Short mmCIF file of C-alpha atoms and ligand atoms in Angstrom, two decimals:
data_model
loop_
_atom_site.label_atom_id
_atom_site.label_comp_id
_atom_site.label_asym_id
_atom_site.label_seq_id
_atom_site.Cartn_x
_atom_site.Cartn_y
_atom_site.Cartn_z
CA UNK T 1092 33.93 -19.60 52.68
CA UNK T 1093 35.99 -18.30 55.92
CA UNK T 1094 39.59 -18.03 55.34
CA UNK T 1095 39.56 -17.44 51.72
CA UNK T 1096 42.02 -14.78 50.92
CA UNK T 1097 41.33 -12.08 48.23
CA UNK T 1098 44.15 -9.76 47.21
CA UNK T 1099 42.61 -6.33 45.62
CA UNK T 1100 44.82 -4.24 43.39
CA UNK T 1101 44.47 -0.56 44.10
CA UNK T 1102 42.69 1.34 47.00
CA UNK T 1103 39.96 3.47 44.44
CA UNK T 1104 36.51 3.32 45.27
CA UNK T 1105 36.28 0.40 43.64
CA UNK T 1106 38.82 -1.44 45.49
CA UNK T 1107 37.57 -0.48 48.94
CA UNK T 1108 33.94 -1.22 48.03
CA UNK T 1109 34.80 -4.53 47.21
CA UNK T 1110 36.96 -5.23 50.16
CA UNK T 1111 34.03 -4.02 52.46
CA UNK T 1112 31.60 -6.40 50.85
CA UNK T 1113 33.84 -9.47 50.61
CA UNK T 1114 35.06 -8.99 54.39
CA UNK T 1115 31.12 -8.75 55.05
CA UNK T 1116 30.86 -11.87 53.68
CA UNK T 1117 33.83 -13.59 55.33
CA UNK T 1118 36.96 -13.26 53.06
CA UNK T 1119 40.31 -12.39 54.23
CA UNK T 1120 41.25 -8.96 52.21
CA UNK T 1121 44.18 -7.36 51.49
CA UNK T 1122 44.30 -4.20 49.62
CA UNK T 1123 47.48 -3.04 47.68
CA UNK T 1124 47.76 0.49 46.81
CA UNK T 1125 50.70 2.06 44.67
CA UNK T 1126 50.05 5.64 46.05
CA UNK T 1127 51.01 7.12 49.35
CA UNK T 1128 47.11 7.39 50.05
CA UNK T 1129 43.99 5.48 49.37
CA UNK T 1130 40.99 6.94 47.69
CA UNK T 1131 42.42 7.09 43.97
CA UNK T 1132 40.05 9.52 41.97
CA UNK T 1133 38.48 10.31 45.23
CA UNK T 1134 41.84 11.96 46.63
CA UNK T 1135 42.08 15.39 48.34
CA UNK T 1136 44.82 17.83 48.74
CA UNK T 1137 45.22 20.61 50.70
CA UNK T 1138 47.11 23.98 49.48
CA UNK T 1139 47.53 27.15 51.69
CA UNK T 1140 45.49 25.32 54.25
CA UNK T 1141 42.08 25.02 51.61
CA UNK T 1142 41.15 21.34 51.11
CA UNK T 1143 40.35 20.44 47.57
CA UNK T 1144 38.49 17.58 45.95
CA UNK T 1145 39.60 16.00 42.74
CA UNK T 1146 37.62 13.67 41.20
CA UNK T 1147 34.45 13.90 43.65
CA UNK T 1148 32.13 16.97 43.73
CA UNK T 1149 28.34 15.62 44.36
CA UNK T 1150 26.48 12.13 44.24
CA UNK T 1151 22.82 11.56 43.09
CA UNK T 1152 20.69 8.92 44.59
CA UNK T 1153 20.75 9.49 48.15
CA UNK T 1154 17.09 10.01 48.98
CA UNK T 1155 15.97 7.53 50.89
CA UNK T 1156 15.14 4.29 48.99
CA UNK T 1157 17.44 5.46 46.09
CA UNK T 1158 20.14 3.13 44.66
CA UNK T 1159 23.19 4.94 46.47
CA UNK T 1160 21.44 5.20 49.75
CA UNK T 1161 20.98 1.49 49.94
CA UNK T 1162 24.45 0.47 49.16
CA UNK T 1163 25.88 3.41 51.41
CA UNK T 1164 23.81 1.79 54.44
CA UNK T 1165 25.12 -1.31 53.86
CA UNK T 1166 28.66 -0.23 53.74
CA UNK T 1167 27.84 1.76 56.85
CA UNK T 1168 28.70 5.20 55.21
CA UNK T 1169 25.23 6.69 54.68
CA UNK T 1170 25.29 8.28 58.14
CA UNK T 1171 28.50 10.38 57.45
CA UNK T 1172 27.41 14.03 57.23
CA UNK T 1173 26.07 14.09 53.80
CA UNK T 1174 23.98 17.50 52.72
CA UNK T 1175 21.71 18.14 50.52
CA UNK T 1176 22.52 20.61 47.22
CA UNK T 1177 20.68 22.77 45.25
CA UNK T 1178 19.95 21.54 41.84
CA UNK T 1179 22.61 22.00 39.15
CA UNK T 1180 22.31 25.38 37.35
CA UNK T 1181 22.80 24.74 33.59
CA UNK T 1182 23.63 27.74 31.24
CA UNK T 1183 23.54 26.75 27.72
CA UNK T 1184 23.34 22.64 28.21
CA UNK T 1185 20.68 20.78 29.27
CA UNK T 1186 22.47 17.92 30.23
CA UNK T 1187 25.71 18.86 31.61
CA UNK T 1188 27.06 15.20 32.39
CA UNK T 1189 25.67 13.57 29.10
CA UNK T 1190 27.53 16.50 27.21
CA UNK T 1191 30.60 17.22 28.82
CA UNK T 1192 31.51 13.67 29.20
CA UNK T 1193 31.28 11.79 26.21
CA UNK T 1194 27.98 11.32 25.26
CA UNK T 1195 27.54 7.83 26.48
CA UNK T 1196 23.73 6.99 25.86
CA UNK T 1197 23.60 4.86 28.70
CA UNK T 1198 24.72 7.59 31.48
CA UNK T 1199 21.27 9.43 30.56
CA UNK T 1200 19.33 6.55 32.21
CA UNK T 1201 21.77 5.40 34.95
CA UNK T 1202 23.89 8.12 35.85
CA UNK T 1203 22.07 11.40 35.31
CA UNK T 1204 18.75 10.27 36.43
CA UNK T 1205 19.40 10.11 40.35
CA UNK T 1206 21.31 13.20 40.30
CA UNK T 1207 17.80 14.62 38.57
CA UNK T 1208 16.15 13.48 41.73
CA UNK T 1209 18.83 14.54 44.47
CA UNK T 1210 22.49 16.29 44.62
CA UNK T 1211 24.73 15.38 47.76
CA UNK T 1212 27.84 16.38 49.17
CA UNK T 1213 30.02 15.33 51.62
CA UNK T 1214 30.86 17.56 54.79
CA UNK T 1215 35.11 16.70 54.05
CA UNK T 1216 34.68 15.60 50.65
CA UNK T 1217 36.28 12.38 49.39
CA UNK T 1218 38.58 12.12 51.95
CA UNK T 1219 35.70 11.21 54.46
CA UNK T 1220 34.17 8.76 52.38
CA UNK T 1221 37.28 7.04 51.71
CA UNK T 1222 38.52 7.29 55.49
CA UNK T 1223 35.34 5.40 56.58
CA UNK T 1224 35.88 2.70 53.84
CA UNK T 1225 39.36 1.77 54.64
CA UNK T 1226 38.46 1.90 58.30
CA UNK T 1227 38.94 -1.92 59.69
CA UNK T 1228 40.46 -2.99 56.12
CA UNK T 1229 44.40 -4.19 55.63
CA UNK T 1230 45.17 -1.11 52.98
CA UNK T 1231 49.29 -1.47 52.09
CA UNK T 1232 50.14 1.57 50.53
CA UNK T 1233 53.20 2.33 48.39
CA UNK T 1234 52.36 -1.49 46.64
CA UNK T 1235 52.69 -0.96 43.26
CA UNK T 1236 51.90 -4.24 41.47
CA UNK T 1237 53.82 -5.09 38.28
CA UNK T 1238 53.39 -8.31 37.65
CA UNK T 1239 50.49 -11.08 38.31
CA UNK T 1240 50.99 -14.65 37.74
CA UNK T 1241 49.25 -17.91 39.60
CA UNK T 1242 47.22 -16.35 41.87
CA UNK T 1243 50.25 -14.20 43.30
CA UNK T 1244 50.53 -10.47 42.57
CA UNK T 1245 54.45 -9.35 42.72
CA UNK T 1246 55.08 -5.68 43.83
CA UNK T 1247 57.68 -3.49 42.60
CA UNK T 1248 59.11 -3.44 45.99
CA UNK T 1249 60.03 -7.08 45.36
CA UNK T 1250 57.53 -8.45 48.11
CA UNK T 1251 54.63 -10.74 46.45
CA UNK T 1252 50.99 -11.61 47.93
CA UNK T 1253 49.29 -14.80 47.31
CA UNK T 1254 45.58 -15.14 47.61
CA UNK T 1255 42.48 -17.55 46.44
CA UNK T 1256 41.28 -14.63 44.14
CA UNK T 1257 42.58 -11.61 42.71
CA UNK T 1258 40.61 -8.45 41.83
CA UNK T 1259 42.05 -5.62 40.08
CA UNK T 1260 40.45 -2.37 40.66
CA UNK T 1261 42.91 -0.77 37.96
CA UNK T 1262 42.55 -0.54 33.94
CA UNK T 1263 41.34 -3.80 32.65
CA UNK T 1264 44.18 -3.36 29.85
CA UNK T 1265 46.95 -2.32 32.07
CA UNK T 1266 46.06 -5.28 34.27
CA UNK T 1267 45.88 -7.86 31.43
CA UNK T 1268 49.27 -6.72 30.54
CA UNK T 1269 50.77 -7.61 33.81
CA UNK T 1270 49.73 -11.24 33.53
CA UNK T 1271 52.01 -14.07 33.28
CA UNK T 1272 49.68 -16.89 32.65
CA UNK T 1273 48.61 -17.85 29.46
CA UNK T 1274 44.86 -16.72 28.73
CA UNK T 1275 43.36 -16.30 25.12
CA UNK T 1276 44.58 -13.83 22.97
CA UNK T 1277 41.34 -12.46 22.13
CA UNK T 1278 40.62 -11.23 25.22
CA UNK T 1279 43.48 -9.11 24.92
CA UNK T 1280 42.61 -8.00 21.61
CA UNK T 1281 39.25 -6.80 22.81
CA UNK T 1282 40.37 -4.81 25.73
CA UNK T 1283 42.84 -3.06 23.17
CA UNK T 1284 39.96 -2.20 20.95
CA UNK T 1285 38.27 -0.29 23.76
CA UNK T 1286 38.63 3.67 23.87
CA UNK T 1287 38.78 5.59 27.08
CA UNK T 1288 37.15 9.15 27.47
CA UNK T 1289 38.95 12.02 27.84
CA UNK T 1290 41.05 13.30 30.89
CA UNK T 1291 40.01 16.53 33.00
CA UNK T 1292 41.66 19.96 33.21
CA UNK T 1293 40.95 21.52 36.40
CA UNK T 1294 41.69 24.97 37.72
CA UNK T 1295 41.72 24.89 41.68
CA UNK T 1296 41.57 28.49 42.70
CA UNK T 1297 41.83 30.16 46.40
CA UNK T 1298 39.44 33.13 46.66
CA UNK T 1299 40.08 36.16 48.76
CA UNK T 1300 37.93 36.76 51.49
CA UNK T 1301 34.33 38.33 50.67
CA UNK T 1302 34.89 38.22 47.04
CA UNK T 1303 32.64 35.78 45.93
CA UNK T 1304 29.30 34.76 47.62
CA UNK T 1305 29.19 31.10 48.21
CA UNK T 1306 26.78 28.98 45.62
CA UNK T 1307 25.29 25.99 46.56
CA UNK T 1308 25.02 24.38 43.45
CA UNK T 1309 27.44 23.59 40.73
CA UNK T 1310 27.20 25.77 37.42
CA UNK T 1311 27.33 23.95 34.20
CA UNK T 1312 28.62 26.55 31.35
CA UNK T 1313 27.60 25.77 27.23
CA UNK T 1314 29.08 22.00 27.23
CA UNK T 1315 32.17 23.37 28.00
CA UNK T 1316 33.13 23.55 31.80
CA UNK T 1317 31.42 23.46 35.00
CA UNK T 1318 32.34 25.30 38.41
CA UNK T 1319 31.94 23.82 41.85
CA UNK T 1320 32.32 25.96 45.44
CA UNK T 1321 34.33 24.40 48.04
CA UNK T 1322 32.44 23.64 51.02
CA UNK T 1323 34.27 26.28 53.44
CA UNK T 1324 32.17 29.30 53.72
CA UNK T 1325 32.95 32.16 55.54
CA UNK T 1326 30.11 35.10 56.57
CA UNK T 1327 28.55 34.06 53.28
CA UNK T 1328 31.63 34.04 50.95
CA UNK T 1329 33.60 31.05 49.45
CA UNK T 1330 37.03 30.42 50.03
CA UNK T 1331 37.67 28.33 47.11
CA UNK T 1332 36.26 26.89 43.97
CA UNK T 1333 37.04 24.55 41.03
CA UNK T 1334 37.10 25.08 37.51
CA UNK T 1335 36.63 21.70 35.53
CA UNK T 1336 36.59 20.75 31.73
CA UNK T 1337 36.70 17.61 30.12
CA UNK T 1338 37.99 18.86 26.64
CA UNK T 1339 41.67 20.01 27.60
CA UNK T 1340 43.12 22.15 24.97
CA UNK T 1341 46.72 21.40 23.95
CA UNK T 1342 47.78 24.56 25.31
CA UNK T 1343 50.13 25.74 27.91
CA UNK T 1344 48.85 25.49 31.33
CA UNK T 1345 48.45 28.92 33.00
CA UNK T 1346 47.05 30.33 29.26
CA UNK T 1347 44.35 27.54 29.48
CA UNK T 1348 43.78 28.12 33.49
CA UNK T 1349 43.50 31.64 32.46
CA UNK T 1350 41.06 31.24 29.55
CA UNK T 1351 38.87 29.27 31.64
CA UNK T 1352 38.81 31.78 34.62
CA UNK T 1353 37.80 34.53 31.87
CA UNK T 1354 34.98 32.41 30.48
CA UNK T 1355 34.03 31.99 34.08
CA UNK T 1356 33.78 35.60 34.88
CA UNK T 1357 30.82 35.69 32.50
CA UNK T 1358 28.80 34.07 35.77
CA UNK T 1359 30.90 35.26 38.30
CA UNK T 1360 31.84 38.89 37.36
CA UNK T 1361 35.12 39.67 39.19
CA UNK T 1362 36.13 36.10 39.12
CA UNK T 1363 40.03 37.14 37.77
CA UNK T 1364 40.62 39.58 40.65
CA UNK T 1365 38.83 37.45 43.38
CA UNK T 1366 41.40 34.60 42.63
CA UNK T 1367 44.62 35.04 45.27
CA UNK T 1368 46.24 31.79 43.77
CA UNK T 1369 45.36 28.84 41.55
CA UNK T 1370 46.69 25.50 40.91
CA UNK T 1371 45.91 23.35 37.94
CA UNK T 1372 45.70 19.50 36.97
CA UNK T 1373 45.94 17.77 33.74
CA UNK T 1374 45.21 14.43 32.18
CA UNK T 1375 48.83 13.93 32.97
CA UNK T 1376 48.49 14.46 36.38
CA UNK T 1377 45.52 12.04 36.66
CA UNK T 1378 47.78 9.38 34.92
CA UNK T 1379 50.68 9.87 37.08
CA UNK T 1380 48.47 9.82 40.34
CA UNK T 1381 46.12 6.84 39.68
CA UNK T 1382 47.83 4.75 36.52
CA UNK T 1383 44.57 5.47 34.28
CA UNK T 1384 45.88 5.74 30.83
CA UNK T 1385 45.92 8.99 29.20
CA UNK T 1386 44.33 10.15 32.76
CA UNK T 1387 40.76 9.55 31.38
CA UNK T 1388 38.31 10.53 34.02
CA UNK T 1389 35.79 7.88 33.48
CA UNK T 1390 37.62 5.19 31.97
CA UNK T 1391 36.45 3.10 29.15
CA UNK T 1392 33.72 4.38 27.04
CA UNK T 1393 30.19 2.25 26.94
CA UNK T 1394 28.25 3.57 24.05
CA UNK T 1395 25.94 0.33 24.15
CA UNK T 1396 25.84 -3.02 26.69
CA UNK T 1397 28.22 -4.60 23.80
CA UNK T 1398 31.08 -2.86 25.23
CA UNK T 1399 30.13 -3.50 29.31
CA UNK T 1400 32.73 -5.67 30.57
CA UNK T 1401 32.38 -8.37 33.10
CA UNK T 1402 34.13 -8.94 36.34
CA UNK T 1403 35.38 -12.29 35.09
CA UNK T 1404 38.34 -12.91 33.15
CA UNK T 1405 39.68 -15.66 31.24
CA UNK T 1406 41.44 -16.82 34.55
CA UNK T 1407 39.09 -18.41 36.81
CA UNK T 1408 40.79 -16.78 40.10
CA UNK T 1409 41.35 -13.31 38.29
CA UNK T 1410 38.18 -10.33 38.49
CA UNK T 1411 37.72 -6.78 37.52
CA UNK T 1412 35.97 -4.38 39.22
CA UNK T 1413 36.25 -0.14 39.15
CA UNK T 1414 34.64 2.44 36.89
CA UNK T 1415 35.76 0.44 33.49
CA UNK T 1416 33.33 -2.17 33.92
CA UNK T 1417 30.00 -0.71 34.16
CA UNK T 1418 29.23 2.94 34.88
CA UNK T 1419 31.49 5.35 36.05
CA UNK T 1420 30.99 7.68 39.30
CA UNK T 1421 30.44 7.06 42.96
CA UNK T 1422 27.03 4.86 41.88
CA UNK T 1423 28.63 3.24 38.94
CA UNK T 1424 31.73 1.91 40.44
CA UNK T 1425 29.83 1.17 43.70
CA UNK T 1426 27.20 -1.24 41.52
CA UNK T 1427 30.06 -2.74 39.72
CA UNK T 1428 31.83 -3.63 43.19
CA UNK T 1429 28.95 -5.35 44.19
CA UNK T 1430 28.88 -7.35 40.82
CA UNK T 1431 32.44 -8.31 41.26
CA UNK T 1432 31.68 -9.49 45.07
CA UNK T 1433 28.92 -11.52 43.74
CA UNK T 1434 30.94 -13.47 40.92
CA UNK T 1435 33.29 -14.10 43.53
CA UNK T 1436 30.95 -15.13 46.04
CA UNK T 1437 29.18 -17.67 44.10
CA UNK T 1438 32.20 -19.54 43.54
C1 FAD E 242 37.65 15.41 37.47
C2 FAD E 242 36.93 14.49 37.80
C3 FAD E 242 35.61 14.79 38.47
C4 FAD E 242 34.52 13.65 39.22
N1 FAD E 242 33.49 14.20 39.58
C5 FAD E 242 32.85 13.04 40.20
C6 FAD E 242 31.44 13.46 41.17
O1 FAD E 242 31.45 14.32 41.16
N2 FAD E 242 30.64 12.71 41.32
C7 FAD E 242 31.12 10.94 40.98
O2 FAD E 242 30.34 10.00 40.95
N3 FAD E 242 32.06 10.66 40.31
C8 FAD E 242 32.88 11.80 39.78
N4 FAD E 242 34.17 11.34 38.98
C9 FAD E 242 34.04 9.96 38.93
C10 FAD E 242 34.81 9.32 40.13
O3 FAD E 242 35.80 9.86 41.18
C11 FAD E 242 35.31 7.90 39.53
O4 FAD E 242 34.26 6.84 39.00
C12 FAD E 242 35.70 6.71 40.54
O5 FAD E 242 36.22 7.29 41.75
C13 FAD E 242 36.68 5.73 39.92
O6 FAD E 242 37.07 4.84 41.17
P1 FAD E 242 37.70 3.38 40.82
O7 FAD E 242 37.91 2.71 41.87
O8 FAD E 242 37.26 2.88 39.43
O9 FAD E 242 39.29 4.07 39.80
P2 FAD E 242 40.69 4.74 40.63
O10 FAD E 242 40.00 5.69 41.51
O11 FAD E 242 41.80 5.23 39.57
O12 FAD E 242 41.29 3.67 41.50
C14 FAD E 242 42.22 2.91 40.89
C15 FAD E 242 43.62 2.77 42.34
O13 FAD E 242 44.32 2.04 42.04
C16 FAD E 242 45.54 2.39 42.30
N5 FAD E 242 46.59 1.58 41.19
C17 FAD E 242 46.80 2.01 39.63
N6 FAD E 242 47.52 1.09 39.45
C18 FAD E 242 48.30 0.67 40.37
C19 FAD E 242 49.51 -0.54 40.52
N7 FAD E 242 49.76 -0.83 39.22
N8 FAD E 242 49.45 -1.34 41.92
C20 FAD E 242 48.98 -0.67 42.82
N9 FAD E 242 47.56 0.36 42.65
C21 FAD E 242 47.47 0.84 41.50
C22 FAD E 242 45.34 4.02 41.92
O14 FAD E 242 46.41 4.40 42.70
C23 FAD E 242 44.20 4.17 42.25
O15 FAD E 242 44.51 4.31 44.12
C24 FAD E 242 35.05 12.31 38.98
C25 FAD E 242 36.10 11.98 38.13
C26 FAD E 242 36.96 13.02 37.67
C27 FAD E 242 38.40 12.74 36.86
#
């Protein structure tokens, strides 16, 4: 088993978790990431000295013995500064995640249940988790993979990497379209038939000091949008918040942002005046940063077990991982990574 080399395409959560588990099992791992930073949808950015999370607000299932608690202990990231949140506040919607995404029935059991038991955040946000996961791993940045052939991965800068196995953390259809080896066309046709969920439109707002009290939970409104507060608190007041909707309208960015801010002010009176500055991201932003087709937030829709993809592809050395396989989110993506690693370890 030792000395077997795995090339992983993409340093999103799926790629990094696979890399950790495979290294634990004696594989040598190289992760190739197109971007200038690892993390994919868990990236953070800083504006005006304030850190904003992008695709990471909270996780469920971290109480002792719950699924993510067990996985994070194995990954060595349970000891990070996680803290428990209050229960979400729902105004006009009972099952926010279920309805705000795409109504996937499987979400109810596997993604929502852990959230019902406990909701957690991490000091420093997604960046803290990503930094811990990439420690000790060989992650090569600015390595955009453009072709895959015969266990070898080719990058846009002309470099190539050969492994005994290749794992792709990027969208399955994008992956298989890069493959030059022959494989049965029915597989590609099946991937082409799968649809992706919607992308997110987010308003990231910097608040004037002393304007809006910090709230230690998320607020879901009318199955339409959600509000998350940043972690930074000064004398009980929030420094930032974001408003996210999974129903992006085909509208000019600023007009749409203003509309969301106005709607959010029903719950947070004075919000428009409290915002000193704001930035926005659209599904196109996501597509540009993570390569996800259409900027889909949660990837391929799964409405029943029939749409679940296996980690194995028709090529015996090429495997898939990431949120597109099973469930999305930190928990779903981590479980998919375990499935992928098990499939490889058994060979
Ligand atoms: C707005 C939003 C809010 C969210 N909130 C939460 C939340 O609160 N809690 C939660 O649990 N989950 C949340 N999620 C979901 C969670 O972020 C994702 O399920 C998870 O991060 C997906 O990880 P991944 O590894 O599958 O994909 P990605 O993060 O997309 O990783 C893929 C990686 O591959 C890289 N890549 C792409 N193409 C190439 C190429 N050709 N060559 C090399 N590298 C490439 C990308 O740059 C990226 O780093 C949210 C998502 C969104 C969009």
